[in-house]
Amino acid sequence: MGILSWTLLIPLFGGILMMLIPSRDSYSEKSSASIYGWIALGITTLAMVVSIFMLINFDNSADGYQFQEKFEWIPQFGLNYHLGIDGISILLFMLTTIIMPFSVLSSFKYIQKRKKEYYIWLLFLEFTMLGAFVALNLFIFYIFWELMLIPMFFLIGIWGGPKRIYATVKFVLFTVVGSLMMLAGIVYLAILARNTFGEFTFEFEQLMKLNIPLQTQLWLFAAFALAFAIKVPMFPFHTWLPDAHVEAPTAGSVILAGVLLKMGGYGFIRLGIPLFGDAALQAAPLMQLLAVIGIVYGACLALAQSDLKKLVAYSSISHLGYVMLGLFALTPEAIQGSILQMVNHGISTGALFALVGMIYERRHTREIADFGGLAYRLPLFSVAFMIITLSSVALPGTNGFIGEFLILLGSFKAAWAQYLAHQQVFGLVLMVFATSGVILGAYYMLWMVQRVFFGPLNNDKNKNLKDLSFREMVVLIPFIIFVFWIGLFPKSYLTKMEKSVNSYVEQYQPQELKQKLTVPDEHEGLAEKSTEIIKTKP
Amino acid sequence: MENSLILIIVLLPLAGALLNGIVAAANAYRKKEIWGEKISGILAFSTVALSFILSMYAVFVKMAGAEAIACTPYQWMTAGGLNVNITFMIDHLSAVMLLVVTGVSAVIHFYSIGYIHGDKSSVRYFTYLNLFVFAMLLLILGDSMPVMFVGWEGVGLCSYLLIGFWYKEDEKAAAGKKAFIVNRIGDFGFLLGMFLIFANVGSLAIADVNEYFHQHNSMTFFWTNVAAICLFIGATGKSAQIPLYVWLPDAMAGPTPVSALIHAATMVTAGVYMVCRFHGVYLAAPVAMQVVLWVGGLTALFSATIALYQNDIKKVLAYSTVSQLGFMFMAAGAGAFVIAIFHLMTHAFFKACLFLGSGSVIHAMGGEQDIRYMGGLKKFMPATFLTFTLATLAIAGFPPFAGFFSKDEILWNVFASGHGNKIVWLIGMVAALCTAFYMFRLVYLTFFGSFRGSRQQEHHLHESPKTMTVPLMILAALSVVGGWIGIPKLLSFGAIPNYFHDYLEPTLSKYGHVHIDHYSHATEYALMALSVAIAFAGWLLARMLFRELKYRLPDPATYTGISRLLWNKYFIDEIYMKFIVNPIKYLSTNIFLNIADKKIIDGAANGSASGWKWVAVLLSFFQSGNIQAYGFYMLFGATIAFIFALFLF
């Protein structure tokens, strides 16, 4: 068994092990941290440590999958347990293993009922999410993809807020509608594969060799895209997200924003575009349009919210719009930016949900109007919130900037090439709207900060709040470290995926774009010249 | 690493900020002070002062004779064709900026020690102030657009934090937010310009970009100008020009030294610096140059007229700053980049002096900022009065004070340059007249006549402590002599070299010259005399009206006509509120949220769910449990099937 399987199986067996621990009466337990919490923390930390070992051994210069494992499961149908990781998935995989211990830690106080069950579901959730990122067999991927729903269903449905049943049913129904379409598409693909290769196969690499006529591709792409777009979520399939976020317990929200939403983007980049390349190119303008609508629309809706958590949820829609915009630009800058932005969004939005959870634990309200002047009472909390806010509005020097900048830059480059090739301004107009997201983003976030943290401390209930505890600082400090680490030294992150993304772009970028994009090479001499000028010191 | 000296210059203020920041957080966590205002103030001041001294060493010793020195600590990001190094470069342009910024910052840090004395959050104050200097240095020294942009938004962040420094008052927090958002509108333009440039140039290093537009430009005339105008939108945000100037007057909510440092001397001039930095781009874009010229000219006049009617001492200075920045852009638009930077420098001296002087006055007045309640202060605070007056003479353009040389040259260039324009020149002259008038109005109302405030305030009047008056004297001295390094050859008959011009000209004409129309020396002398005459006219008018104020100034509420329009700043804020901000809020809440999201999208989702529910209800009627009914359905179905089969086959 390889290291990937170990990382996957640690939370799975950990969860099973926890089931076997005789249950104490966890209903009446009052202590803030229970034995189950500590066990879950240990298990997720172990998985994190193992994954870090894997990261250390990851070869940046290799192109293609690493740490592959393959076992036959039902060979008659081409079902193999096939795992592997490459530059596209490694950051998302690491994000998951790193975010889990901190989500566990942030639940210690919030979760007061049925603790054992809660942590078991969290561990199962980790198992399924990790599996989806490393599966190289479409069927296995689908199993992980669908399994993910079950823990999330219970997490929101049992430990959620007052409207949790509505939210969880909505979440599951939306997702299942998309997934079933994808399942139909998968079956069709398998049949196509049998007709071509003479046997069933679900291996990614085999399926990508299929030559599918454009018309069929479009239908299949639509089926897959629906599943992914709902998960992202893209406009207009986003309405499940605010409800799910608002009702979910803090850790649920952190994981939902931090990892689950990445599944959609990952699906597009791993499957949607490679499997149906021609169809994806045809659909790219539409997808980019929806992405840009998502950016602006999500930001406007965030502006209109009076509930902190809802505001953060809508901001997610806006941020993920950037991710989708970049993925369909198909330039290396934009795709690297998109993958990094998925990670960034996991960090900054995950941290925001953790912060909102902390304030909710103190005041049992999330209405912005109930706050005001908190900076005076909670200086450390405010500083942490401010830093994460700045990361969310993509201030240069924080992680958010690198992602957004690369996406916008790369997408603009593609739009410009389109303009030069066809004299079409559609792409450029889209870019103007997409870039306007930086204004709206600053508006809704800073307005919220002003109403929550600044102004007079009028509400008597806010006058005796306690600042961050040691445990809460342990939860927040890693997020803050990553904010600046990625913001100031993004190179180590970008080189991890560089090789994979470059060969990806090489394969799927449209021909005309490639030609147009080579134009700047004429001026290659410039860079050397400018350094020469600098070096003229005697 | 080569030239790691530059790195030290940049990192010193950051180190100060980090240290003070950690102490501020630890103070909050442990609920007792590790160190207070004294140590943090001295720490902050000494990092910046040291940075200034090292900058002098770097510029005058290490760089002597060289065109530029640079240092590259590490590679920041690489993706596809993008390759951005963190590189700090000092060339002659950034050298001037570096000295002005670190020098003025050091003086103002020193002043702050006295000013912020007694404030509980002083550690936080010095943290932000140091962080600002760091960001400003990134902006100046960054040799590629993204690094510059880090500084560009970084100074915006510090400005936001410092305007809202006393965040307990809602208006101050709101002013900070407004500054950030309006600046973001500018940054939106800057970003688009950057993308457009990258798509064509394939590099974002400043030298590459200028070189491309100078030599290899393959963009069409239209897109070249679009790129330059996009960058200029960024400049209008940061440097408070029409239409994005609205944040600067509100920014006066911050502590006065902040107004002096950020909102007068350094940050707001970043736009001018940026335009000069990219002069290669602008020289290739004549339409954009015209836009810069006109926007600068109109802003200069527009805000000078608003300043005529303001009664808040800091607001007058704020509008004056907007106006003076307009002058700088006029120079840049006319292609006189050297003069733009020259005015930037002299303005940094006299405007910082004026703001710090106003801080000293406000300090003495116990927080009062309304000049209607001042008067006769000269006998209570002679040092403040003297320095304030010297700086006023400089800004009004009296020879031989610093402002005279720079302003006169701007007007001359607008008059004579090939990119210039006689109408804009006239606008500039009128703006200069207004400047002299409102500044002397301010001086007379504040320092002359009899005291008009309350008895209690009068009792409290005192000269400020040495920590505050010494910086005033330094800056006043610079306001007097600062212009002498740039005396035009025409005035000194070639006897004194124009040091400033000679130092900067090679750097700022690397990518082409601007044609200056030929005029006789007589014309030049005449214009010079005219601009001096205008300064005198403004002074005399103000003296006549305000020297011995016998009457009480009218209540602004009773203003009508033009005075009402000017007092209300042309109602621009109200117009923006009504036609931009409120529609966005309305659209978001009432259309997007309540109709599109709740009714249409969720309506469709919930509707299809309840639709299925109705189908289920309908179908459940058939599940009646009645055997006879089931038998009937079977018979009915079988009959239908039979008929179908009959017809089909």
PDB file of N, CA and C in Angstrom, chain B residues 549-599:
ATOM      1  N   LEU B 549     -10.636  91.557  11.025  1.00  0.00           N
ATOM      2  CA  LEU B 549     -12.012  91.108  10.834  1.00  0.00           C
ATOM      3  C   LEU B 549     -12.893  91.830  11.853  1.00  0.00           C
ATOM      4  N   LYS B 550     -13.744  92.752  11.369  1.00  0.00           N
ATOM      5  CA  LYS B 550     -14.579  93.527  12.285  1.00  0.00           C
ATOM      6  C   LYS B 550     -15.935  92.840  12.484  1.00  0.00           C
ATOM      7  N   TYR B 551     -16.259  91.973  11.570  1.00  0.00           N
ATOM      8  CA  TYR B 551     -17.592  91.352  11.602  1.00  0.00           C
ATOM      9  C   TYR B 551     -17.447  89.848  11.849  1.00  0.00           C
ATOM     10  N   ARG B 552     -18.506  89.222  12.214  1.00  0.00           N
ATOM     11  CA  ARG B 552     -18.487  87.779  12.357  1.00  0.00           C
ATOM     12  C   ARG B 552     -18.738  87.154  10.988  1.00  0.00           C
ATOM     13  N   LEU B 553     -18.016  86.104  10.663  1.00  0.00           N
ATOM     14  CA  LEU B 553     -18.234  85.458   9.369  1.00  0.00           C
ATOM     15  C   LEU B 553     -19.642  84.875   9.334  1.00  0.00           C
ATOM     16  N   PRO B 554     -20.298  84.997   8.201  1.00  0.00           N
ATOM     17  CA  PRO B 554     -21.695  84.528   8.158  1.00  0.00           C
ATOM     18  C   PRO B 554     -21.803  83.022   8.360  1.00  0.00           C
ATOM     19  N   ASP B 555     -22.950  82.653   8.856  1.00  0.00           N
ATOM     20  CA  ASP B 555     -23.240  81.234   9.028  1.00  0.00           C
ATOM     21  C   ASP B 555     -23.435  80.597   7.642  1.00  0.00           C
ATOM     22  N   PRO B 556     -22.703  79.526   7.346  1.00  0.00           N
ATOM     23  CA  PRO B 556     -22.818  78.913   6.014  1.00  0.00           C
ATOM     24  C   PRO B 556     -24.241  78.535   5.645  1.00  0.00           C
ATOM     25  N   ALA B 557     -25.074  78.303   6.641  1.00  0.00           N
ATOM     26  CA  ALA B 557     -26.453  77.902   6.336  1.00  0.00           C
ATOM     27  C   ALA B 557     -27.185  79.002   5.596  1.00  0.00           C
ATOM     28  N   THR B 558     -26.736  80.251   5.768  1.00  0.00           N
ATOM     29  CA  THR B 558     -27.448  81.358   5.123  1.00  0.00           C
ATOM     30  C   THR B 558     -26.925  81.654   3.726  1.00  0.00           C
ATOM     31  N   TYR B 559     -25.893  80.898   3.293  1.00  0.00           N
ATOM     32  CA  TYR B 559     -25.341  81.153   1.964  1.00  0.00           C
ATOM     33  C   TYR B 559     -26.389  80.921   0.889  1.00  0.00           C
ATOM     34  N   THR B 560     -26.267  81.718  -0.185  1.00  0.00           N
ATOM     35  CA  THR B 560     -27.120  81.467  -1.351  1.00  0.00           C
ATOM     36  C   THR B 560     -26.247  81.512  -2.589  1.00  0.00           C
ATOM     37  N   GLY B 561     -26.818  81.075  -3.690  1.00  0.00           N
ATOM     38  CA  GLY B 561     -26.134  81.201  -4.976  1.00  0.00           C
ATOM     39  C   GLY B 561     -24.791  80.491  -4.999  1.00  0.00           C
ATOM     40  N   ILE B 562     -23.801  81.191  -5.573  1.00  0.00           N
ATOM     41  CA  ILE B 562     -22.487  80.585  -5.773  1.00  0.00           C
ATOM     42  C   ILE B 562     -21.864  80.174  -4.449  1.00  0.00           C
ATOM     43  N   SER B 563     -21.998  81.022  -3.444  1.00  0.00           N
ATOM     44  CA  SER B 563     -21.351  80.690  -2.179  1.00  0.00           C
ATOM     45  C   SER B 563     -21.935  79.402  -1.595  1.00  0.00           C
ATOM     46  N   ARG B 564     -23.246  79.225  -1.794  1.00  0.00           N
ATOM     47  CA  ARG B 564     -23.865  77.990  -1.303  1.00  0.00           C
ATOM     48  C   ARG B 564     -23.304  76.791  -2.072  1.00  0.00           C
ATOM     49  N   LEU B 565     -23.165  76.956  -3.368  1.00  0.00           N
ATOM     50  CA  LEU B 565     -22.636  75.879  -4.210  1.00  0.00           C
ATOM     51  C   LEU B 565     -21.219  75.516  -3.768  1.00  0.00           C
ATOM     52  N   LEU B 566     -20.413  76.539  -3.520  1.00  0.00           N
ATOM     53  CA  LEU B 566     -19.022  76.277  -3.160  1.00  0.00           C
ATOM     54  C   LEU B 566     -18.914  75.700  -1.754  1.00  0.00           C
ATOM     55  N   TRP B 567     -19.694  76.255  -0.826  1.00  0.00           N
ATOM     56  CA  TRP B 567     -19.677  75.742   0.548  1.00  0.00           C
ATOM     57  C   TRP B 567     -20.043  74.256   0.553  1.00  0.00           C
ATOM     58  N   ASN B 568     -20.981  73.893  -0.323  1.00  0.00           N
ATOM     59  CA  ASN B 568     -21.398  72.492  -0.389  1.00  0.00           C
ATOM     60  C   ASN B 568     -20.579  71.691  -1.384  1.00  0.00           C
ATOM     61  N   LYS B 569     -19.452  72.216  -1.769  1.00  0.00           N
ATOM     62  CA  LYS B 569     -18.495  71.517  -2.634  1.00  0.00           C
ATOM     63  C   LYS B 569     -19.148  71.026  -3.914  1.00  0.00           C
ATOM     64  N   TYR B 570     -19.969  71.883  -4.498  1.00  0.00           N
ATOM     65  CA  TYR B 570     -20.657  71.554  -5.752  1.00  0.00           C
ATOM     66  C   TYR B 570     -21.581  70.340  -5.610  1.00  0.00           C
ATOM     67  N   PHE B 571     -21.873  69.937  -4.397  1.00  0.00           N
ATOM     68  CA  PHE B 571     -22.787  68.808  -4.142  1.00  0.00           C
ATOM     69  C   PHE B 571     -22.315  67.503  -4.782  1.00  0.00           C
ATOM     70  N   ILE B 572     -21.005  67.393  -4.983  1.00  0.00           N
ATOM     71  CA  ILE B 572     -20.510  66.202  -5.682  1.00  0.00           C
ATOM     72  C   ILE B 572     -20.755  64.933  -4.864  1.00  0.00           C
ATOM     73  N   ASP B 573     -20.496  64.994  -3.561  1.00  0.00           N
ATOM     74  CA  ASP B 573     -20.709  63.804  -2.729  1.00  0.00           C
ATOM     75  C   ASP B 573     -22.154  63.348  -2.798  1.00  0.00           C
ATOM     76  N   GLU B 574     -23.055  64.343  -2.749  1.00  0.00           N
ATOM     77  CA  GLU B 574     -24.477  64.004  -2.782  1.00  0.00           C
ATOM     78  C   GLU B 574     -24.837  63.367  -4.126  1.00  0.00           C
ATOM     79  N   ILE B 575     -24.235  63.907  -5.193  1.00  0.00           N
ATOM     80  CA  ILE B 575     -24.538  63.359  -6.520  1.00  0.00           C
ATOM     81  C   ILE B 575     -24.039  61.915  -6.623  1.00  0.00           C
ATOM     82  N   TYR B 576     -22.822  61.668  -6.147  1.00  0.00           N
ATOM     83  CA  TYR B 576     -22.291  60.297  -6.193  1.00  0.00           C
ATOM     84  C   TYR B 576     -23.179  59.364  -5.382  1.00  0.00           C
ATOM     85  N   MET B 577     -23.597  59.852  -4.223  1.00  0.00           N
ATOM     86  CA  MET B 577     -24.444  59.031  -3.355  1.00  0.00           C
ATOM     87  C   MET B 577     -25.720  58.664  -4.081  1.00  0.00           C
ATOM     88  N   LYS B 578     -26.336  59.669  -4.670  1.00  0.00           N
ATOM     89  CA  LYS B 578     -27.652  59.460  -5.240  1.00  0.00           C
ATOM     90  C   LYS B 578     -27.593  58.634  -6.525  1.00  0.00           C
ATOM     91  N   PHE B 579     -26.574  58.883  -7.333  1.00  0.00           N
ATOM     92  CA  PHE B 579     -26.594  58.250  -8.654  1.00  0.00           C
ATOM     93  C   PHE B 579     -25.698  57.021  -8.773  1.00  0.00           C
ATOM     94  N   ILE B 580     -24.830  56.796  -7.810  1.00  0.00           N
ATOM     95  CA  ILE B 580     -23.986  55.602  -7.911  1.00  0.00           C
ATOM     96  C   ILE B 580     -24.173  54.668  -6.723  1.00  0.00           C
ATOM     97  N   VAL B 581     -23.932  55.178  -5.528  1.00  0.00           N
ATOM     98  CA  VAL B 581     -23.950  54.285  -4.360  1.00  0.00           C
ATOM     99  C   VAL B 581     -25.350  53.736  -4.096  1.00  0.00           C
ATOM    100  N   ASN B 582     -26.320  54.634  -4.019  1.00  0.00           N
ATOM    101  CA  ASN B 582     -27.667  54.168  -3.713  1.00  0.00           C
ATOM    102  C   ASN B 582     -28.251  53.240  -4.777  1.00  0.00           C
ATOM    103  N   PRO B 583     -28.076  53.522  -6.049  1.00  0.00           N
ATOM    104  CA  PRO B 583     -28.566  52.555  -7.043  1.00  0.00           C
ATOM    105  C   PRO B 583     -27.938  51.169  -6.885  1.00  0.00           C
ATOM    106  N   ILE B 584     -26.631  51.128  -6.536  1.00  0.00           N
ATOM    107  CA  ILE B 584     -26.007  49.812  -6.371  1.00  0.00           C
ATOM    108  C   ILE B 584     -26.641  49.088  -5.192  1.00  0.00           C
ATOM    109  N   LYS B 585     -26.866  49.826  -4.118  1.00  0.00           N
ATOM    110  CA  LYS B 585     -27.486  49.184  -2.959  1.00  0.00           C
ATOM    111  C   LYS B 585     -28.897  48.731  -3.293  1.00  0.00           C
ATOM    112  N   TYR B 586     -29.615  49.580  -4.015  1.00  0.00           N
ATOM    113  CA  TYR B 586     -30.999  49.248  -4.361  1.00  0.00           C
ATOM    114  C   TYR B 586     -31.040  48.008  -5.247  1.00  0.00           C
ATOM    115  N   LEU B 587     -30.157  48.022  -6.250  1.00  0.00           N
ATOM    116  CA  LEU B 587     -30.084  46.889  -7.178  1.00  0.00           C
ATOM    117  C   LEU B 587     -29.769  45.608  -6.411  1.00  0.00           C
ATOM    118  N   SER B 588     -28.818  45.687  -5.502  1.00  0.00           N
ATOM    119  CA  SER B 588     -28.403  44.495  -4.761  1.00  0.00           C
ATOM    120  C   SER B 588     -29.528  43.960  -3.901  1.00  0.00           C
ATOM    121  N   THR B 589     -30.140  44.845  -3.131  1.00  0.00           N
ATOM    122  CA  THR B 589     -31.134  44.383  -2.173  1.00  0.00           C
ATOM    123  C   THR B 589     -32.457  44.055  -2.845  1.00  0.00           C
ATOM    124  N   ASN B 590     -32.968  45.015  -3.602  1.00  0.00           N
ATOM    125  CA  ASN B 590     -34.342  44.841  -4.068  1.00  0.00           C
ATOM    126  C   ASN B 590     -34.450  44.014  -5.328  1.00  0.00           C
ATOM    127  N   ILE B 591     -33.470  44.083  -6.190  1.00  0.00           N
ATOM    128  CA  ILE B 591     -33.597  43.326  -7.444  1.00  0.00           C
ATOM    129  C   ILE B 591     -32.871  41.992  -7.356  1.00  0.00           C
ATOM    130  N   PHE B 592     -31.560  42.051  -7.056  1.00  0.00           N
ATOM    131  CA  PHE B 592     -30.802  40.799  -7.055  1.00  0.00           C
ATOM    132  C   PHE B 592     -31.251  39.875  -5.934  1.00  0.00           C
ATOM    133  N   LEU B 593     -31.305  40.395  -4.717  1.00  0.00           N
ATOM    134  CA  LEU B 593     -31.603  39.511  -3.589  1.00  0.00           C
ATOM    135  C   LEU B 593     -33.081  39.125  -3.558  1.00  0.00           C
ATOM    136  N   ASN B 594     -33.940  40.131  -3.529  1.00  0.00           N
ATOM    137  CA  ASN B 594     -35.350  39.824  -3.276  1.00  0.00           C
ATOM    138  C   ASN B 594     -36.069  39.273  -4.488  1.00  0.00           C
ATOM    139  N   ILE B 595     -35.670  39.679  -5.681  1.00  0.00           N
ATOM    140  CA  ILE B 595     -36.386  39.161  -6.854  1.00  0.00           C
ATOM    141  C   ILE B 595     -35.603  38.018  -7.513  1.00  0.00           C
ATOM    142  N   ALA B 596     -34.387  38.313  -7.971  1.00  0.00           N
ATOM    143  CA  ALA B 596     -33.674  37.294  -8.745  1.00  0.00           C
ATOM    144  C   ALA B 596     -33.380  36.054  -7.905  1.00  0.00           C
ATOM    145  N   ASP B 597     -32.810  36.264  -6.718  1.00  0.00           N
ATOM    146  CA  ASP B 597     -32.389  35.109  -5.941  1.00  0.00           C
ATOM    147  C   ASP B 597     -33.571  34.410  -5.272  1.00  0.00           C
ATOM    148  N   LYS B 598     -34.376  35.199  -4.555  1.00  0.00           N
ATOM    149  CA  LYS B 598     -35.438  34.559  -3.760  1.00  0.00           C
ATOM    150  C   LYS B 598     -36.609  34.122  -4.619  1.00  0.00           C
ATOM    151  N   LYS B 599     -37.044  35.004  -5.531  1.00  0.00           N
ATOM    152  CA  LYS B 599     -38.252  34.686  -6.292  1.00  0.00           C
ATOM    153  C   LYS B 599     -37.933  33.778  -7.481  1.00  0.00           C
TER     154      LYS B 599
END
